Amino acid sequence: MEPNEPEACCFDEWASHNAKRARKQGTAAPITRHLLAALDRDAIEGQGLQGKTFLDVGCGTGDLALAALARGAASADGIDLGAGAIADARSLAEERGLADRVTFSVGNGALEPLARHDVVALNRVLCCYPSVDQLLDNSLGAAGDVYAYTAPIHTGLVGLFNRISIGTGNAWYRLRDRKFRGFRAFVHDLDAVDRTIAEAGFQKVQGAHHRMWQLALFTRI
């Protein structure tokens, strides 16, 4: 495994739980709904997602990409390490009548060639990588006009809580290493992430905290 590549061990199991939530709620997590609202409000030239091409990097069960289509995106693609997650995403697309407008594929968003899209989003993905440099570089290269992410807050009391919570989770993964096969979660310096995105030619137009998550949205200068 490459040093910046997350282990795919448990993503399929988590995606299965998320697929059940998405079937009941539309999306699997509240932060996904916040991200969609930000994209719909602040994306390209005030038009929201209408008519845009959308790339969901680390798509899991595909609920973000499918919700973007429901909000007017012209087409969407998703990529994820978990073959089971991609199977769930394709099934959900069929159920929602969106299979003709979306493509889901198995792969590592840090390594696979990514086609250019108007909007690129990384939702709850950065925390799965021990190093985000290659993931950022690869996904930023695919972003035409809008780039967005959600990730655990790294500063203040919430940041401290996240580090303790994720550290406790990692201790559990270590104890059950046979199941989790080396997977660990990470709290990254999001100020450094923002600088990398800015250096790629984007400006930050929204930054917000939602419980443990930081949401950031950028548009190309």
mmCIF file of C-alpha atoms in Angstrom:
data_model
loop_
_atom_site.group_PDB
_atom_site.id
_atom_site.type_symbol
_atom_site.label_atom_id
_atom_site.label_comp_id
_atom_site.label_asym_id
_atom_site.label_seq_id
_atom_site.Cartn_x
_atom_site.Cartn_y
_atom_site.Cartn_z
ATOM 1 C CA MET A 1 0.000 0.000 0.000
ATOM 2 C CA GLU A 2 1.302 3.483 -0.885
ATOM 3 C CA PRO A 3 2.062 5.708 2.149
ATOM 4 C CA ASN A 4 -0.794 8.096 1.267
ATOM 5 C CA GLU A 5 -3.334 5.415 0.358
ATOM 6 C CA PRO A 6 -6.058 4.424 2.871
ATOM 7 C CA GLU A 7 -6.876 0.803 3.517
ATOM 8 C CA ALA A 8 -10.107 -0.302 1.799
ATOM 9 C CA CYS A 9 -10.909 -2.834 4.528
ATOM 10 C CA CYS A 10 -14.108 -1.565 6.057
ATOM 11 C CA PHE A 11 -15.479 0.948 3.592
ATOM 12 C CA ASP A 12 -17.946 -1.521 2.101
ATOM 13 C CA GLU A 13 -19.492 -2.308 5.496
ATOM 14 C CA TRP A 14 -19.800 1.389 6.328
ATOM 15 C CA ALA A 15 -21.216 2.126 2.882
ATOM 16 C CA SER A 16 -23.883 -0.519 3.417
ATOM 17 C CA HIS A 17 -25.020 1.266 6.594
ATOM 18 C CA ASN A 18 -24.915 4.601 4.770
ATOM 19 C CA ALA A 19 -26.974 3.204 1.891
ATOM 20 C CA LYS A 20 -29.716 2.239 4.361
ATOM 21 C CA ARG A 21 -29.666 5.753 5.808
ATOM 22 C CA ALA A 22 -29.696 7.328 2.343
ATOM 23 C CA ARG A 23 -32.761 5.309 1.385
ATOM 24 C CA LYS A 24 -34.601 6.710 4.407
ATOM 25 C CA GLN A 25 -33.232 10.262 4.485
ATOM 26 C CA GLY A 26 -32.028 11.055 0.951
ATOM 27 C CA THR A 27 -28.455 11.446 2.178
ATOM 28 C CA ALA A 28 -26.552 9.453 4.771
ATOM 29 C CA ALA A 29 -25.229 12.262 6.992
ATOM 30 C CA PRO A 30 -26.255 15.801 8.025
ATOM 31 C CA ILE A 31 -22.927 17.252 6.834
ATOM 32 C CA THR A 32 -23.728 16.002 3.324
ATOM 33 C CA ARG A 33 -26.937 18.028 3.355
ATOM 34 C CA HIS A 34 -25.017 21.106 4.507
ATOM 35 C CA LEU A 35 -22.509 20.597 1.698
ATOM 36 C CA LEU A 36 -25.275 20.254 -0.889
ATOM 37 C CA ALA A 37 -26.936 23.435 0.356
ATOM 38 C CA ALA A 38 -23.643 25.329 0.075
ATOM 39 C CA LEU A 39 -22.997 24.041 -3.429
ATOM 40 C CA ASP A 40 -26.538 24.775 -4.542
ATOM 41 C CA ARG A 41 -26.338 28.312 -3.176
ATOM 42 C CA ASP A 42 -22.758 29.343 -3.897
ATOM 43 C CA ALA A 43 -21.598 27.329 -6.885
ATOM 44 C CA ILE A 44 -20.788 28.744 -10.271
ATOM 45 C CA GLU A 45 -22.095 32.272 -10.958
ATOM 46 C CA GLY A 46 -24.994 31.884 -8.568
ATOM 47 C CA GLN A 47 -26.525 29.114 -10.681
ATOM 48 C CA GLY A 48 -26.018 26.430 -8.080
ATOM 49 C CA LEU A 49 -25.555 22.950 -9.493
ATOM 50 C CA GLN A 50 -27.906 23.452 -12.432
ATOM 51 C CA GLY A 51 -26.423 21.984 -15.612
ATOM 52 C CA LYS A 52 -23.021 21.281 -14.059
ATOM 53 C CA THR A 53 -20.852 18.179 -14.218
ATOM 54 C CA PHE A 54 -20.109 16.801 -10.752
ATOM 55 C CA LEU A 55 -17.321 14.586 -9.411
ATOM 56 C CA ASP A 56 -17.670 12.902 -6.017
ATOM 57 C CA VAL A 57 -14.220 11.710 -4.896
ATOM 58 C CA GLY A 58 -14.489 8.994 -2.249
ATOM 59 C CA CYS A 59 -18.184 8.710 -3.034
ATOM 60 C CA GLY A 60 -19.043 5.785 -0.767
ATOM 61 C CA THR A 61 -22.665 4.901 -1.366
ATOM 62 C CA GLY A 62 -23.008 7.738 -3.883
ATOM 63 C CA ASP A 63 -25.628 9.759 -2.009
ATOM 64 C CA LEU A 64 -23.848 13.096 -2.578
ATOM 65 C CA ALA A 65 -23.511 12.585 -6.333
ATOM 66 C CA LEU A 66 -27.117 11.417 -6.648
ATOM 67 C CA ALA A 67 -28.413 14.349 -4.609
ATOM 68 C CA ALA A 68 -26.416 16.718 -6.843
ATOM 69 C CA LEU A 69 -28.240 15.241 -9.858
ATOM 70 C CA ALA A 70 -31.559 15.706 -8.086
ATOM 71 C CA ARG A 71 -30.638 19.367 -7.610
ATOM 72 C CA GLY A 72 -30.015 19.901 -11.308
ATOM 73 C CA ALA A 73 -26.496 18.709 -12.102
ATOM 74 C CA ALA A 74 -26.290 17.493 -15.702
ATOM 75 C CA SER A 75 -24.176 14.429 -14.933
ATOM 76 C CA ALA A 76 -22.121 12.985 -12.116
ATOM 77 C CA ASP A 77 -19.261 10.576 -11.536
ATOM 78 C CA GLY A 78 -18.138 8.932 -8.323
ATOM 79 C CA ILE A 79 -15.015 7.023 -7.387
ATOM 80 C CA ASP A 80 -14.357 4.983 -4.249
ATOM 81 C CA LEU A 81 -11.955 2.314 -3.026
ATOM 82 C CA GLY A 82 -14.717 -0.072 -1.979
ATOM 83 C CA ALA A 83 -16.217 -2.384 -4.591
ATOM 84 C CA GLY A 84 -19.181 -3.002 -2.286
ATOM 85 C CA ALA A 85 -19.682 0.735 -1.834
ATOM 86 C CA ILE A 86 -19.765 1.192 -5.598
ATOM 87 C CA ALA A 87 -22.284 -1.651 -5.925
ATOM 88 C CA ASP A 88 -24.494 0.120 -3.350
ATOM 89 C CA ALA A 89 -24.105 3.410 -5.230
ATOM 90 C CA ARG A 90 -25.129 1.840 -8.530
ATOM 91 C CA SER A 91 -28.124 0.166 -6.888
ATOM 92 C CA LEU A 92 -29.215 3.470 -5.340
ATOM 93 C CA ALA A 93 -28.872 5.192 -8.729
ATOM 94 C CA GLU A 94 -31.116 2.580 -10.317
ATOM 95 C CA GLU A 95 -33.702 2.959 -7.564
ATOM 96 C CA ARG A 96 -33.800 6.729 -8.043
ATOM 97 C CA GLY A 97 -33.987 6.550 -11.832
ATOM 98 C CA LEU A 98 -30.638 8.317 -12.253
ATOM 99 C CA ALA A 99 -28.439 5.506 -13.598
ATOM 100 C CA ASP A 100 -28.307 7.066 -17.081
ATOM 101 C CA ARG A 101 -26.715 10.267 -15.723
ATOM 102 C CA VAL A 102 -24.136 8.878 -13.297
ATOM 103 C CA THR A 103 -21.095 6.604 -13.427
ATOM 104 C CA PHE A 104 -19.569 5.012 -10.337
ATOM 105 C CA SER A 105 -16.168 3.315 -10.474
ATOM 106 C CA VAL A 106 -13.798 1.541 -8.100
ATOM 107 C CA GLY A 107 -10.477 3.327 -7.623
ATOM 108 C CA ASN A 108 -8.309 5.561 -5.469
ATOM 109 C CA GLY A 109 -9.053 9.249 -5.994
ATOM 110 C CA ALA A 110 -5.440 10.074 -5.148
ATOM 111 C CA LEU A 111 -4.045 7.899 -7.931
ATOM 112 C CA GLU A 112 -6.576 7.310 -10.707
ATOM 113 C CA PRO A 113 -6.766 9.738 -13.655
ATOM 114 C CA LEU A 114 -9.779 11.994 -13.058
ATOM 115 C CA ALA A 115 -11.627 13.699 -15.900
ATOM 116 C CA ARG A 116 -12.353 17.412 -15.701
ATOM 117 C CA HIS A 117 -15.641 18.353 -13.999
ATOM 118 C CA ASP A 118 -17.256 21.701 -13.210
ATOM 119 C CA VAL A 119 -17.601 20.778 -9.533
ATOM 120 C CA VAL A 120 -15.374 18.466 -7.485
ATOM 121 C CA ALA A 121 -16.281 17.491 -3.919
ATOM 122 C CA LEU A 122 -14.514 15.443 -1.249
ATOM 123 C CA ASN A 123 -17.047 14.711 1.467
ATOM 124 C CA ARG A 124 -15.680 13.068 4.647
ATOM 125 C CA VAL A 125 -12.708 11.755 2.654
ATOM 126 C CA LEU A 126 -9.583 13.647 3.752
ATOM 127 C CA CYS A 127 -9.739 11.981 7.170
ATOM 128 C CA CYS A 128 -9.316 8.546 5.551
ATOM 129 C CA TYR A 129 -5.851 9.382 4.157
ATOM 130 C CA PRO A 130 -2.664 9.521 6.254
ATOM 131 C CA SER A 131 -1.355 12.150 3.820
ATOM 132 C CA VAL A 132 -3.641 14.265 1.660
ATOM 133 C CA ASP A 133 -1.047 15.841 -0.641
ATOM 134 C CA GLN A 134 -1.511 13.502 -3.588
ATOM 135 C CA LEU A 135 -5.276 13.341 -3.126
ATOM 136 C CA LEU A 136 -5.475 17.135 -3.254
ATOM 137 C CA ASP A 137 -3.136 17.407 -6.221
ATOM 138 C CA ASN A 138 -5.004 14.788 -8.238
ATOM 139 C CA SER A 139 -8.514 16.009 -7.464
ATOM 140 C CA LEU A 140 -7.671 19.704 -7.882
ATOM 141 C CA GLY A 141 -6.454 18.879 -11.372
ATOM 142 C CA ALA A 142 -9.984 17.697 -12.188
ATOM 143 C CA ALA A 143 -11.763 20.786 -10.810
ATOM 144 C CA GLY A 144 -13.006 23.260 -13.366
ATOM 145 C CA ASP A 145 -14.831 25.922 -11.359
ATOM 146 C CA VAL A 146 -15.733 24.713 -7.872
ATOM 147 C CA TYR A 147 -13.890 22.634 -5.279
ATOM 148 C CA ALA A 148 -15.347 21.660 -1.917
ATOM 149 C CA TYR A 149 -14.550 19.439 1.029
ATOM 150 C CA THR A 150 -15.751 18.449 4.476
ATOM 151 C CA ALA A 151 -13.293 17.166 7.090
ATOM 152 C CA PRO A 152 -12.918 16.969 10.876
ATOM 153 C CA ILE A 153 -12.167 20.343 12.499
ATOM 154 C CA HIS A 154 -8.565 20.442 13.703
ATOM 155 C CA THR A 155 -8.484 23.518 15.973
ATOM 156 C CA GLY A 156 -9.959 24.615 19.291
ATOM 157 C CA LEU A 157 -12.021 22.495 21.639
ATOM 158 C CA VAL A 158 -13.788 20.734 18.779
ATOM 159 C CA GLY A 159 -10.416 19.901 17.263
ATOM 160 C CA LEU A 160 -9.271 18.482 20.594
ATOM 161 C CA PHE A 161 -12.454 16.435 20.820
ATOM 162 C CA ASN A 162 -11.907 15.144 17.275
ATOM 163 C CA ARG A 163 -8.330 14.120 18.022
ATOM 164 C CA ILE A 164 -9.367 12.267 21.166
ATOM 165 C CA SER A 165 -12.376 10.652 19.485
ATOM 166 C CA ILE A 166 -10.455 9.607 16.389
ATOM 167 C CA GLY A 167 -7.519 8.456 18.509
ATOM 168 C CA THR A 168 -9.893 6.258 20.512
ATOM 169 C CA GLY A 169 -11.338 4.890 17.287
ATOM 170 C CA ASN A 170 -7.872 4.130 15.976
ATOM 171 C CA ALA A 171 -7.061 2.224 19.176
ATOM 172 C CA TRP A 172 -10.135 0.071 18.513
ATOM 173 C CA TYR A 173 -9.082 -0.473 14.877
ATOM 174 C CA ARG A 174 -5.653 -1.518 16.141
ATOM 175 C CA LEU A 175 -7.160 -4.026 18.577
ATOM 176 C CA ARG A 176 -9.262 -5.500 15.770
ATOM 177 C CA ASP A 177 -6.547 -5.259 13.150
ATOM 178 C CA ARG A 178 -7.579 -8.527 11.530
ATOM 179 C CA LYS A 179 -10.854 -6.898 10.509
ATOM 180 C CA PHE A 180 -9.669 -3.345 9.864
ATOM 181 C CA ARG A 181 -6.344 -4.338 8.274
ATOM 182 C CA GLY A 182 -4.363 -1.267 9.172
ATOM 183 C CA PHE A 183 -7.069 1.342 8.614
ATOM 184 C CA ARG A 184 -6.694 4.534 10.653
ATOM 185 C CA ALA A 185 -8.511 7.875 10.560
ATOM 186 C CA PHE A 186 -6.725 11.237 10.697
ATOM 187 C CA VAL A 187 -7.259 14.854 11.690
ATOM 188 C CA HIS A 188 -5.385 17.047 9.204
ATOM 189 C CA ASP A 189 -4.264 20.666 9.355
ATOM 190 C CA LEU A 190 -7.074 22.227 7.319
ATOM 191 C CA ASP A 191 -5.329 25.598 7.157
ATOM 192 C CA ALA A 192 -2.590 23.855 5.173
ATOM 193 C CA VAL A 193 -5.244 22.163 3.018
ATOM 194 C CA ASP A 194 -6.816 25.555 2.275
ATOM 195 C CA ARG A 195 -3.426 26.999 1.298
ATOM 196 C CA THR A 196 -2.847 24.142 -1.134
ATOM 197 C CA ILE A 197 -6.249 24.750 -2.733
ATOM 198 C CA ALA A 198 -5.591 28.502 -2.958
ATOM 199 C CA GLU A 199 -2.218 27.859 -4.601
ATOM 200 C CA ALA A 200 -4.059 25.850 -7.275
ATOM 201 C CA GLY A 201 -5.975 28.981 -8.287
ATOM 202 C CA PHE A 202 -9.062 28.927 -6.081
ATOM 203 C CA GLN A 203 -10.496 31.379 -3.572
ATOM 204 C CA LYS A 204 -12.473 30.390 -0.516
ATOM 205 C CA VAL A 205 -16.065 31.612 -0.677
ATOM 206 C CA GLN A 206 -17.468 29.723 2.280
ATOM 207 C CA GLY A 207 -16.123 28.171 5.448
ATOM 208 C CA ALA A 208 -18.423 26.852 8.135
ATOM 209 C CA HIS A 209 -18.399 24.507 11.109
ATOM 210 C CA HIS A 210 -21.133 21.931 11.568
ATOM 211 C CA ARG A 211 -20.625 20.004 14.802
ATOM 212 C CA MET A 212 -17.328 18.102 14.308
ATOM 213 C CA TRP A 213 -16.995 18.971 10.615
ATOM 214 C CA GLN A 214 -15.482 21.852 8.717
ATOM 215 C CA LEU A 215 -17.090 22.651 5.377
ATOM 216 C CA ALA A 216 -15.102 24.654 2.837
ATOM 217 C CA LEU A 217 -16.127 25.766 -0.636
ATOM 218 C CA PHE A 218 -13.815 27.350 -3.217
ATOM 219 C CA THR A 219 -14.340 28.872 -6.668
ATOM 220 C CA ARG A 220 -11.695 29.281 -9.338
ATOM 221 C CA ILE A 221 -10.217 32.777 -9.591
#
